[in-house]
PDB file of C-alpha atoms in Angstrom:
ATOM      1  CA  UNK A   1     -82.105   4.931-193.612  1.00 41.00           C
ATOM      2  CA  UNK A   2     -83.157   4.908-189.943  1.00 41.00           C
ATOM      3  CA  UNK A   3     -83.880   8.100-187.968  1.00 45.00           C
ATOM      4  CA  UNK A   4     -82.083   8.087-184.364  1.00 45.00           C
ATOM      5  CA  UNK A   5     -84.849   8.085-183.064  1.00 46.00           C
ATOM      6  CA  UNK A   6     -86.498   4.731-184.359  1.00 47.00           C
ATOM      7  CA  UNK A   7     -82.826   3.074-183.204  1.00 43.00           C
ATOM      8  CA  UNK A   8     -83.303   4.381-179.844  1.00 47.00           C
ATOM      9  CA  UNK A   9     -87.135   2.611-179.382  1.00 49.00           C
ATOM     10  CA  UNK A  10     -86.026  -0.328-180.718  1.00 47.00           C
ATOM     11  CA  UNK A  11     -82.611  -0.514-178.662  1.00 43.00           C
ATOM     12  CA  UNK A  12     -85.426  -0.278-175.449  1.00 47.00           C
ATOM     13  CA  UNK A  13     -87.577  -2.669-176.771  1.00 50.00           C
ATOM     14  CA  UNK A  14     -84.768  -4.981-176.815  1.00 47.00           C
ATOM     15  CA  UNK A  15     -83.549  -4.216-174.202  1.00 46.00           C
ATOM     16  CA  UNK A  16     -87.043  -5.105-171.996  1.00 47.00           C
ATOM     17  CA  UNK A  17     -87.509  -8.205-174.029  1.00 50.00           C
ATOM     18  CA  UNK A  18     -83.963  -9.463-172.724  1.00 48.00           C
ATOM     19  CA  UNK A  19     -85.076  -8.178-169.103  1.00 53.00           C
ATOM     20  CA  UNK A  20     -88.238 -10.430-169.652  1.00 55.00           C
ATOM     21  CA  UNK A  21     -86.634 -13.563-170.654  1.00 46.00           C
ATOM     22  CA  UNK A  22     -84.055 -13.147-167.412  1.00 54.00           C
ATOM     23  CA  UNK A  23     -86.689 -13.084-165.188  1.00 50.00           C
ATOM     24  CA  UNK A  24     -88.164 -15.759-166.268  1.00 55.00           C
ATOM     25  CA  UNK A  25     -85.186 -17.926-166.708  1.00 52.00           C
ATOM     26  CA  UNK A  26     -84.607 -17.004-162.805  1.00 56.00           C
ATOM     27  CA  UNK A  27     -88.112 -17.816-161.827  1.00 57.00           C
ATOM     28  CA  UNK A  28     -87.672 -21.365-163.812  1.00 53.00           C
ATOM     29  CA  UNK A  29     -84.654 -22.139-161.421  1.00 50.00           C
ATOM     30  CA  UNK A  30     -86.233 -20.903-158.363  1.00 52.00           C
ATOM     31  CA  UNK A  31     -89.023 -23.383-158.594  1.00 53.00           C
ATOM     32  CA  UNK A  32     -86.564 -26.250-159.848  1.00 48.00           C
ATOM     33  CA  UNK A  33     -84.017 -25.730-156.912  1.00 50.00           C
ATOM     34  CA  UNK A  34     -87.534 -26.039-155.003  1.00 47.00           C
ATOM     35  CA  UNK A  35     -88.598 -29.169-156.430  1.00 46.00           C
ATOM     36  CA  UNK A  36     -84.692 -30.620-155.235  1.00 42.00           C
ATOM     37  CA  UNK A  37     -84.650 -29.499-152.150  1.00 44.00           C
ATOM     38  CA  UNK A  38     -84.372 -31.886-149.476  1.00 43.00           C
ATOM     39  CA  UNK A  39     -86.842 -31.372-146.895  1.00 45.00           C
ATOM     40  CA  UNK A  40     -85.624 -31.053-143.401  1.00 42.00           C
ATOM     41  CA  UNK A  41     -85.338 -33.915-141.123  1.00 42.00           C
ATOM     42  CA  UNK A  42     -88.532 -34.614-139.606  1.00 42.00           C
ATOM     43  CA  UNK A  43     -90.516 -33.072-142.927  1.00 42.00           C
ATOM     44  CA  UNK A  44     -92.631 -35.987-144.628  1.00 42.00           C
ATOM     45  CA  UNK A  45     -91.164 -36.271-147.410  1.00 42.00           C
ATOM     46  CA  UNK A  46     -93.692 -39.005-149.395  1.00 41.00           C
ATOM     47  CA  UNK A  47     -97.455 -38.236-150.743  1.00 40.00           C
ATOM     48  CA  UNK A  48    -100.352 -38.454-148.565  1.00 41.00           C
ATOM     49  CA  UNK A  49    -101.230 -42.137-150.555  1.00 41.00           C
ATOM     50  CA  UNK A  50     -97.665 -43.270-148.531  1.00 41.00           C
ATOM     51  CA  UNK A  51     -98.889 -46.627-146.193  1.00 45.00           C
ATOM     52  CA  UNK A  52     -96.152 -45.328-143.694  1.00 43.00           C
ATOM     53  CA  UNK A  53     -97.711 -41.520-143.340  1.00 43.00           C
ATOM     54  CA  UNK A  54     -95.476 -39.732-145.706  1.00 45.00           C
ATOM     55  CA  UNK A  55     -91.862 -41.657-144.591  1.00 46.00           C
ATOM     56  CA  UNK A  56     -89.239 -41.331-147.232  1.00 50.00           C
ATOM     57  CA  UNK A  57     -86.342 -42.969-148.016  1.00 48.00           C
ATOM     58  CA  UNK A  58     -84.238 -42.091-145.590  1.00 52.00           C
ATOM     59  CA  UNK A  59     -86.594 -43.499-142.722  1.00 54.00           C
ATOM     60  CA  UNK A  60     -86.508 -46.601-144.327  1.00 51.00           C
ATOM     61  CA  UNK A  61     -83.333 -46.639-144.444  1.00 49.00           C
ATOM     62  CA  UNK A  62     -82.693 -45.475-140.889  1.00 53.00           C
ATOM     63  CA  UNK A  63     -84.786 -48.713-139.747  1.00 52.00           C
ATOM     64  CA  UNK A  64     -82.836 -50.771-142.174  1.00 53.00           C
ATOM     65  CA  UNK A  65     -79.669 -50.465-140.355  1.00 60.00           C
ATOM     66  CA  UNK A  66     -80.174 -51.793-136.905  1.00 62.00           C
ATOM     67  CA  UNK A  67     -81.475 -55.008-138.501  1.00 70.00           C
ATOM     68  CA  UNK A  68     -78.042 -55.044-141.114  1.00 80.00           C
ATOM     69  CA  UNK A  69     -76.398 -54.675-138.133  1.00 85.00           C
ATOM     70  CA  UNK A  70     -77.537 -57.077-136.206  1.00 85.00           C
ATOM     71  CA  UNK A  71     -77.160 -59.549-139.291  1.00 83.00           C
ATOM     72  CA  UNK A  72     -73.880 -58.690-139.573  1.00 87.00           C
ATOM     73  CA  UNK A  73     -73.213 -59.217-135.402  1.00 88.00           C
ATOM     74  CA  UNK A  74     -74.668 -62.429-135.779  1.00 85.00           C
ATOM     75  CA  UNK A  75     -72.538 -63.748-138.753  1.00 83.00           C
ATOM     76  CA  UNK A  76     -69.687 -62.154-137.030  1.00 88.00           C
ATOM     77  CA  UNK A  77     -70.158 -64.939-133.784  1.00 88.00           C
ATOM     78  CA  UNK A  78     -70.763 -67.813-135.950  1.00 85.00           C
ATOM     79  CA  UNK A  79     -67.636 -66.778-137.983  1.00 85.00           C
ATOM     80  CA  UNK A  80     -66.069 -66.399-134.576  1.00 89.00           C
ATOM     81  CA  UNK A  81     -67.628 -69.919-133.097  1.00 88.00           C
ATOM     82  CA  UNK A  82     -64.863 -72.225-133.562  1.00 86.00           C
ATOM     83  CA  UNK A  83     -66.602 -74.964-132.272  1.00 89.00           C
ATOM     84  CA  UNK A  84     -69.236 -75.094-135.110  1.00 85.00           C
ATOM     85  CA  UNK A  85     -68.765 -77.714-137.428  1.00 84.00           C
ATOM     86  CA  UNK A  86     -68.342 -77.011-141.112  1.00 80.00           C
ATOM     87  CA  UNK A  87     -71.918 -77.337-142.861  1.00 76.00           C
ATOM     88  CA  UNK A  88     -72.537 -80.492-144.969  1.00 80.00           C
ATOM     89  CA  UNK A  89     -71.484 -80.987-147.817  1.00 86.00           C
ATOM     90  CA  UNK A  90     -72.376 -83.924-149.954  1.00 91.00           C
ATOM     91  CA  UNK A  91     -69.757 -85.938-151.669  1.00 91.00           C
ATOM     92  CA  UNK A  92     -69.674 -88.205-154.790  1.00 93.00           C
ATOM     93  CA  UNK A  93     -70.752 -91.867-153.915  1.00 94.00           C
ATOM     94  CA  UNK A  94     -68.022 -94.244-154.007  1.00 93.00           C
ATOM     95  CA  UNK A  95     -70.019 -96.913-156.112  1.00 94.00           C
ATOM     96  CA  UNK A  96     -67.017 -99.798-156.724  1.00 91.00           C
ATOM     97  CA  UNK A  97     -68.516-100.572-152.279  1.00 90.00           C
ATOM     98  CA  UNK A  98     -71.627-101.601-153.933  1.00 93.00           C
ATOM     99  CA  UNK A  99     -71.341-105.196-156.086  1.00 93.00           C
ATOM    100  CA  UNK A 100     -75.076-104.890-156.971  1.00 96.00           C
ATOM    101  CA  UNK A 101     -75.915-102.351-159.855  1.00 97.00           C
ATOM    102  CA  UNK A 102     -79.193-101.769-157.506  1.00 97.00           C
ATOM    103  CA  UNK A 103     -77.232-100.558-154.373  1.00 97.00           C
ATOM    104  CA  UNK A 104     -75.127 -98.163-157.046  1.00 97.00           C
ATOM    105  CA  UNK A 105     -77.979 -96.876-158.546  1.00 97.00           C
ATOM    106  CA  UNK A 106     -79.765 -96.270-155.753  1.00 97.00           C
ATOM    107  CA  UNK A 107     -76.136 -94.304-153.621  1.00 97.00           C
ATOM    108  CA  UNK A 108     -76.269 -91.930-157.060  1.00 98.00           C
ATOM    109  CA  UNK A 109     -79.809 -91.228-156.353  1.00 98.00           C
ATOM    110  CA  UNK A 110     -79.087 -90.803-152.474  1.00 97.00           C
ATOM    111  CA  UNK A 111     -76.368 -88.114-153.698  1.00 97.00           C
ATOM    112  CA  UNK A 112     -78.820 -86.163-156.039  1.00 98.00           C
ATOM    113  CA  UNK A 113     -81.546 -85.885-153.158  1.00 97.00           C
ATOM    114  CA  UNK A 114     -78.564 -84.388-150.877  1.00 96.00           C
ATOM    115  CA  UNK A 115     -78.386 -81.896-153.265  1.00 95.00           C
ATOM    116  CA  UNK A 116     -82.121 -80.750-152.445  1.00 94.00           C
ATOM    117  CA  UNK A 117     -84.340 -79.305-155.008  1.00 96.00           C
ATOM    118  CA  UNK A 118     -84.191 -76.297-156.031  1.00 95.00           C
ATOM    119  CA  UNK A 119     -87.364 -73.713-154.875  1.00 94.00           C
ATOM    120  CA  UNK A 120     -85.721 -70.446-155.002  1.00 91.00           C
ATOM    121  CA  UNK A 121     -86.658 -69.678-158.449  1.00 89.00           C
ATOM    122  CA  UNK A 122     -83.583 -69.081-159.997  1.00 91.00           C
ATOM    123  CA  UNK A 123     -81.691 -71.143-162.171  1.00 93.00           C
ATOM    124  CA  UNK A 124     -77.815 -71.706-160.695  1.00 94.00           C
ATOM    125  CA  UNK A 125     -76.806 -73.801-163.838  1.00 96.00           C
ATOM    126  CA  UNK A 126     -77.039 -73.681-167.847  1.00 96.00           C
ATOM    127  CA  UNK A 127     -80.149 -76.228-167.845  1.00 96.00           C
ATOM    128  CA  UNK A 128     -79.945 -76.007-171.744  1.00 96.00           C
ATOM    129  CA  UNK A 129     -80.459 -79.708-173.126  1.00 96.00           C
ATOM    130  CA  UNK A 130     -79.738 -79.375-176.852  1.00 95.00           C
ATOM    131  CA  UNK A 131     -75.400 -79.618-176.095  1.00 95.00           C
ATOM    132  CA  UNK A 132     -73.312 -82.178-176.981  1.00 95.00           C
ATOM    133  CA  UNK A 133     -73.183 -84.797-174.284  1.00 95.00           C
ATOM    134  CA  UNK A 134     -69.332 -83.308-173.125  1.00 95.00           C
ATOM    135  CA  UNK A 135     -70.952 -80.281-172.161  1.00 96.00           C
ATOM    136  CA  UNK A 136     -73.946 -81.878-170.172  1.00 97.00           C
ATOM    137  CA  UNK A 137     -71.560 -83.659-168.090  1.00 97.00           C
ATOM    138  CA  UNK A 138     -69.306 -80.561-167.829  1.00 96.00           C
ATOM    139  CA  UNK A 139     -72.499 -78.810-166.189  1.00 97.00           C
ATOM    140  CA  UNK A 140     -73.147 -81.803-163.884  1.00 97.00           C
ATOM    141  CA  UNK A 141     -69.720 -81.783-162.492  1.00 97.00           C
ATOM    142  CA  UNK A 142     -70.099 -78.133-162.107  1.00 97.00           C
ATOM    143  CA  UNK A 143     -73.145 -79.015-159.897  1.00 97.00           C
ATOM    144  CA  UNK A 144     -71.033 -81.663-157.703  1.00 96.00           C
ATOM    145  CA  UNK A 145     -68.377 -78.841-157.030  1.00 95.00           C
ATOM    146  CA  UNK A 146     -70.596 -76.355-155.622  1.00 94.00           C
ATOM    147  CA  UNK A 147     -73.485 -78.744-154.811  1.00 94.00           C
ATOM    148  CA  UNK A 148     -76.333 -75.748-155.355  1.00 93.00           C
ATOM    149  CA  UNK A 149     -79.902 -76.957-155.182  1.00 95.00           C
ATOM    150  CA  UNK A 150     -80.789 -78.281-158.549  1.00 97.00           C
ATOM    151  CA  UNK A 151     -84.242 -78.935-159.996  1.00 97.00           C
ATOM    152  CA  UNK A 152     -85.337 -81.770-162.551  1.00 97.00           C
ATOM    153  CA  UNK A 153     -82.933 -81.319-165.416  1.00 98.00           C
ATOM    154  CA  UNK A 154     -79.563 -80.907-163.316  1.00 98.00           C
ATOM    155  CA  UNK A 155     -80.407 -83.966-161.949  1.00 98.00           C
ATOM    156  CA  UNK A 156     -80.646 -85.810-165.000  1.00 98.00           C
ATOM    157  CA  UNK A 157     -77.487 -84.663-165.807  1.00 98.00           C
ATOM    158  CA  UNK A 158     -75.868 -85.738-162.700  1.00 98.00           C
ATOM    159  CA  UNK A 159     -77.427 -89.017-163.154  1.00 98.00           C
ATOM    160  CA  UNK A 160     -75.802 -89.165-166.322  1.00 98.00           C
ATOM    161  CA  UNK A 161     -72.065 -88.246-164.873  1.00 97.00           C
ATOM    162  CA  UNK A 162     -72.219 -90.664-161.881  1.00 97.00           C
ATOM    163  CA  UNK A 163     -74.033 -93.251-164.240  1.00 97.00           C
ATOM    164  CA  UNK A 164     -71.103 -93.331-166.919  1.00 95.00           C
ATOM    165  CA  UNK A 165     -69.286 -96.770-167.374  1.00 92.00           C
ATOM    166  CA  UNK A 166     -72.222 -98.603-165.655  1.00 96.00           C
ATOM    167  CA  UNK A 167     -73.760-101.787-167.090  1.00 96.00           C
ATOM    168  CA  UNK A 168     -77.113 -99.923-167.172  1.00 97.00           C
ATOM    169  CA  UNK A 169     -78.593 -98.524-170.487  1.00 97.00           C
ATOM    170  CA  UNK A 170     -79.841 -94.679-169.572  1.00 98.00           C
ATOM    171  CA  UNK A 171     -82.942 -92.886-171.546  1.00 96.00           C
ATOM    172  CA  UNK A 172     -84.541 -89.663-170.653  1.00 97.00           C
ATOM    173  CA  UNK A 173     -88.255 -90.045-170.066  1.00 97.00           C
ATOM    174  CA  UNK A 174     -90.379 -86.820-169.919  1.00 97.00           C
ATOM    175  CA  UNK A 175     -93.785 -86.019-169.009  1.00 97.00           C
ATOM    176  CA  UNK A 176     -96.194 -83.592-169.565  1.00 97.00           C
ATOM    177  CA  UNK A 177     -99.280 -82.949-167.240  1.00 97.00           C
ATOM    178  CA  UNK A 178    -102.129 -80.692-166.349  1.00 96.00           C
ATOM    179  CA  UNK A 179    -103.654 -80.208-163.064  1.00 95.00           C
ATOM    180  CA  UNK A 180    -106.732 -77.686-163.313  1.00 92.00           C
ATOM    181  CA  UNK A 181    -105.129 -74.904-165.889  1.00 90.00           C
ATOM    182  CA  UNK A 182    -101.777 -75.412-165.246  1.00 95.00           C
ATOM    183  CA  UNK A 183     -99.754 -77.459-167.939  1.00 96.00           C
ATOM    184  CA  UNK A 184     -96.535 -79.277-166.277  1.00 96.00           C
ATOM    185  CA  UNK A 185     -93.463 -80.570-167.782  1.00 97.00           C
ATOM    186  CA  UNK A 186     -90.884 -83.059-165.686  1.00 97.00           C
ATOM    187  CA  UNK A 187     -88.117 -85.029-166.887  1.00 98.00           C
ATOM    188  CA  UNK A 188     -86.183 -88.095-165.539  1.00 98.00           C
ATOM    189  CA  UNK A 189     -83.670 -90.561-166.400  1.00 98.00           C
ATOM    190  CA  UNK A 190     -84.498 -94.424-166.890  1.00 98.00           C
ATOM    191  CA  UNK A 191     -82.166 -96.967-166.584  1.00 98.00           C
ATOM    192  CA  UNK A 192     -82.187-100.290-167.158  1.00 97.00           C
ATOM    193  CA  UNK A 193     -80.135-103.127-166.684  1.00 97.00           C
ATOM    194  CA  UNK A 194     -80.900-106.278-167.914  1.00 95.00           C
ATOM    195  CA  UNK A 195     -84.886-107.041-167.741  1.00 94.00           C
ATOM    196  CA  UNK A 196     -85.318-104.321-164.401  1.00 97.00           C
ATOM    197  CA  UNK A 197     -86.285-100.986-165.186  1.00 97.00           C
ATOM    198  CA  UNK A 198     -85.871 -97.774-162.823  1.00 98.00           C
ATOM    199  CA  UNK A 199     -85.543 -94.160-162.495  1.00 98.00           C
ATOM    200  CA  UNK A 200     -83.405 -91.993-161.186  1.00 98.00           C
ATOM    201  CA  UNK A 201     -84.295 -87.654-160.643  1.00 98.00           C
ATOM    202  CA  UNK A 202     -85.202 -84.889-158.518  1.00 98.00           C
ATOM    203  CA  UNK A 203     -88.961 -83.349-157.760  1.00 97.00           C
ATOM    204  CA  UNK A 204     -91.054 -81.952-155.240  1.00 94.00           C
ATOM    205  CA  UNK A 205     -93.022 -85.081-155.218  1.00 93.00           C
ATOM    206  CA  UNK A 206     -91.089 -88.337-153.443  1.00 89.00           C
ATOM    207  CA  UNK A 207     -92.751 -90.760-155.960  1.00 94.00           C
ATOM    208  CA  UNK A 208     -92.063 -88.344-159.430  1.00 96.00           C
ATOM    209  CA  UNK A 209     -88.683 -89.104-159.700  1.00 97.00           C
ATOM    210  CA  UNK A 210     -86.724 -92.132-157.912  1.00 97.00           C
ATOM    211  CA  UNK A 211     -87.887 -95.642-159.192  1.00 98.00           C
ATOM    212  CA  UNK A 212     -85.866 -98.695-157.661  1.00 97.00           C
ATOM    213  CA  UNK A 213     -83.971-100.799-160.190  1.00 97.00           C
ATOM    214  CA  UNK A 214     -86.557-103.434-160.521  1.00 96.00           C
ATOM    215  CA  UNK A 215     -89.901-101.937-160.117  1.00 96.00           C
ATOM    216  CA  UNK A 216     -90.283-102.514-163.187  1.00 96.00           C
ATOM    217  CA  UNK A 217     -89.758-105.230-165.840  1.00 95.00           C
ATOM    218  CA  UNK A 218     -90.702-102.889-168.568  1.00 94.00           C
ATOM    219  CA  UNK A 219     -90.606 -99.132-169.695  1.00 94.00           C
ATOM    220  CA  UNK A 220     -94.183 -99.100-170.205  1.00 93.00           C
ATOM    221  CA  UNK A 221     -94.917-100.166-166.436  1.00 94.00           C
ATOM    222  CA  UNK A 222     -92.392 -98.040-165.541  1.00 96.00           C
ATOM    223  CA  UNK A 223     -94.585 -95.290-167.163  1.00 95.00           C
ATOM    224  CA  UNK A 224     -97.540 -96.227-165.561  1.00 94.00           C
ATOM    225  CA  UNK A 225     -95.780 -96.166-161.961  1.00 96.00           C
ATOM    226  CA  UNK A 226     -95.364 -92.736-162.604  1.00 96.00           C
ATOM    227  CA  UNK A 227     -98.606 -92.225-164.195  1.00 95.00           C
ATOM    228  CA  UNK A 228    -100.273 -93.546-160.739  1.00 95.00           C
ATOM    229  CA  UNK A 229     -98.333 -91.121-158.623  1.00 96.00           C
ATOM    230  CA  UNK A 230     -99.540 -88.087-161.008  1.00 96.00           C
ATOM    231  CA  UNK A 231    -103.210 -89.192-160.284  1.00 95.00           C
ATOM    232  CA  UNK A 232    -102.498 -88.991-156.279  1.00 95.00           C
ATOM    233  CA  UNK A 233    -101.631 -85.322-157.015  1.00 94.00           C
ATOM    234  CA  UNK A 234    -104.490 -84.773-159.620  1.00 95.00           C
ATOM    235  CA  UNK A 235    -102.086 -84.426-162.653  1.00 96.00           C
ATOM    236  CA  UNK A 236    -103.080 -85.743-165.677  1.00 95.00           C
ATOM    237  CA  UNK A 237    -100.437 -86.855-167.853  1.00 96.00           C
ATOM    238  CA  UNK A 238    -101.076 -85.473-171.366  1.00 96.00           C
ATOM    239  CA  UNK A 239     -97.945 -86.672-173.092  1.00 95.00           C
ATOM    240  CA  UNK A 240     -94.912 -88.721-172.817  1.00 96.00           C
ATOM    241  CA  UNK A 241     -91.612 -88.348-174.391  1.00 95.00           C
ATOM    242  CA  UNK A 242     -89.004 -91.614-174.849  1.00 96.00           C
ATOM    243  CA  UNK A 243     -85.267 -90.771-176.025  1.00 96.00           C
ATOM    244  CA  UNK A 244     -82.485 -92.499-177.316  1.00 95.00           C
ATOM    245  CA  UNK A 245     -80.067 -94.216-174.942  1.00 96.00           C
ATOM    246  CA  UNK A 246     -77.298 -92.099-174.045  1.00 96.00           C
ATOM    247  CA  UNK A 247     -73.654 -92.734-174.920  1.00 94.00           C
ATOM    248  CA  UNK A 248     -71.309 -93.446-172.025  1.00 94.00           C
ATOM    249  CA  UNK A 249     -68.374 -91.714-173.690  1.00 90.00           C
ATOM    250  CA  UNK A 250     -67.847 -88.881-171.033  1.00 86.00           C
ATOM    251  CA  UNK A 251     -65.838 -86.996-174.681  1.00 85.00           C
ATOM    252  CA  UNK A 252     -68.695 -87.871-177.159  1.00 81.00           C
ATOM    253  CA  UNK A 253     -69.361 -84.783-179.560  1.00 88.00           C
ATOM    254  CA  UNK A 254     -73.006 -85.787-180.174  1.00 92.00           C
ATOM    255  CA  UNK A 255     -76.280 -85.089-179.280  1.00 95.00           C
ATOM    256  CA  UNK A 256     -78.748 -86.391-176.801  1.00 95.00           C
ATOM    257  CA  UNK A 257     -81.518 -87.430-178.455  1.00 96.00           C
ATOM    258  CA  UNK A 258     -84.678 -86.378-175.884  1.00 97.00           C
ATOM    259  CA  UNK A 259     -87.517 -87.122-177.823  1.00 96.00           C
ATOM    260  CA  UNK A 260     -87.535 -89.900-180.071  1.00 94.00           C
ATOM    261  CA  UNK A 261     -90.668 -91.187-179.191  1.00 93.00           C
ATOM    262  CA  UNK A 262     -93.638 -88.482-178.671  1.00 93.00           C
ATOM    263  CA  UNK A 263     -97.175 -90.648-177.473  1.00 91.00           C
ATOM    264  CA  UNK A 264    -100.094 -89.053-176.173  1.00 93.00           C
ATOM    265  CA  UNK A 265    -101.171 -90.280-173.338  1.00 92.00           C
ATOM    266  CA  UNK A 266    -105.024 -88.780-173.090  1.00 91.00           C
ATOM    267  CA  UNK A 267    -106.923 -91.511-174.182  1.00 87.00           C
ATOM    268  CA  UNK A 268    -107.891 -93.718-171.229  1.00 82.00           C
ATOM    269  CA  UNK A 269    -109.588 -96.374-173.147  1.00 85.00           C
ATOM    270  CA  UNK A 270    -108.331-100.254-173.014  1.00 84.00           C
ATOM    271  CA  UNK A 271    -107.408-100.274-175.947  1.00 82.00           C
ATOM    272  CA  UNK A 272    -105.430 -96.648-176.228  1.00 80.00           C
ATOM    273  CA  UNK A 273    -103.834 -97.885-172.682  1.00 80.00           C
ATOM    274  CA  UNK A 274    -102.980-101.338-174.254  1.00 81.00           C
ATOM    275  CA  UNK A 275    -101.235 -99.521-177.354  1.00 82.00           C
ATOM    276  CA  UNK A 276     -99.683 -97.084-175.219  1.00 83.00           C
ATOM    277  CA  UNK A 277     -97.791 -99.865-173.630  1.00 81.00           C
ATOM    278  CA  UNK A 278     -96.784-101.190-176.832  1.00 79.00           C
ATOM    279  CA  UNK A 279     -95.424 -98.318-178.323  1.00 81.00           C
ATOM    280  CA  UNK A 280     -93.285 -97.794-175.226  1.00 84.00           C
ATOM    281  CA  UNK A 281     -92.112-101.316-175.110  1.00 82.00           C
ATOM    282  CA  UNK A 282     -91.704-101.317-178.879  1.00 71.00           C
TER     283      UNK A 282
END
């Protein structure tokens, strides 16, 4: 049993406990309707570490928009410029002009190097190698339609499209090199028809990736072509990769083989060079 009075002392104690939490729960939103308040214009609005002096983001972006619209002005007259000719796009060599496989081989490579390499550091293609042969040439003509800058691989592949039904065996040849700490990895396409050896590719480096049909007589002077233009840029080639020829079937299901022969190509000794060139040749 509870005397009226008790009841009454607690119903007050509640009552101020409720009052408490209220103004507390007020003072909590006070200071977080604070915190997302936008200063006024003119206010810094970033911390004293800002490089500006305290300029938010609505500075930045108030100097942002005179540039974006002078961008946009400027694409607007060239749109507008009907006197400017279309930009260049480069188009498939017609190889059935040229009756020597040399003057072929060397319009395919004059297509891939209109293509230009590739130094924004993003990929614009599926550069995955381990696909059925179909799908490698499916990416390659995807690279001839839009013609995007390609790096190493994509031109390999494009090699392979514009190569198929030629009387020229193709094998990917890759290298692996080290200049100071930094390990390397390139990849071309060899070709050879007959007894004469070349390459055809894309790099940063004119002599890492088109050989001549003919500048060589066999693929393991053909290695050591490129293996004198690694030296002029201090690379050290570390290891070379042969594959299997590829199949000119443009529908064939299987694989490319990319590495069927793996040599190491550190030891600069006669004899190491000597069986080097064997196993290549082999």
């Amino acid at each position: 049993v509870y005397s009226s009075d008790g009841m009454g002392d607690s119903l007050a104690s509640a009552a101020a406990t409720a009052e408490d939490v209220e103004v507390e729960a007020s003072r909590a939103l006070a200071e977080a309707d604070a915190m997302l308040t936008v200063p006024p214009e003119g206010a810094g609005g970033g911390s004293d570490d800002d490089e500006d002096g305290g300029a938010g983001p609505d500075d930045e972006a108030d100097r942002a928009a005179p540039a974006d619209a002078a961008l946009e002005e400027a694409l607007r007259r060239i749109r507008a410029d009907k006197t400017l000719a279309p930009p260049p796009f480069p188009t498939p060599p017609n190889l059935t002009a040229h009756p020597k496989m040399a003057d072929k081989l060397r319009a395919v490579q004059a297509f891939i190097e209109r293509l230009q390499y590739n130094y924004t550091g993003t990929d614009y293609f599926d550069i995955r190698k381990n696909r059925p042969v179909t799908r490698l040439l499916d990416t390659a003509r995807r690279v001839v339609r839009e013609a995007l800058p390609i790096k190493c691989v994509e031109a390999v592949f494009v090699a392979l499209l514009l190569t198929q039904g030629l009387d020229v065996e193709r094998l990917p040849l890759s290298f692996k090199t080290r200049v100071e700490r930094q390990t390397c990895k390139h990849i071309v396409l060899a070709v050879r028809h007959g007894a004469q050896w070349g390459a055809l590719g894309l790099s940063r480096r004119a002599g890492l990736y088109y050989k001549p049909l003919g500048s060589a007589q066999s693929l393991g002077e053909l290695f050591r072509d490129f293996e004198r233009e690694y030296a002029k840029v201090f690379h050290r080639v570390l290891r070379v990769k042969v594959g299997l020829p590829v199949p000119h079937d443009a529908l064939a299901a299987e694989y490319v083989c990319w590495a069927y022969r793996v040599v190491d190509a550190r030891d600069q000794t006669p004899a190491a060079r000597e069986e080097l060139g064997k196993v290549l040749d082999a």
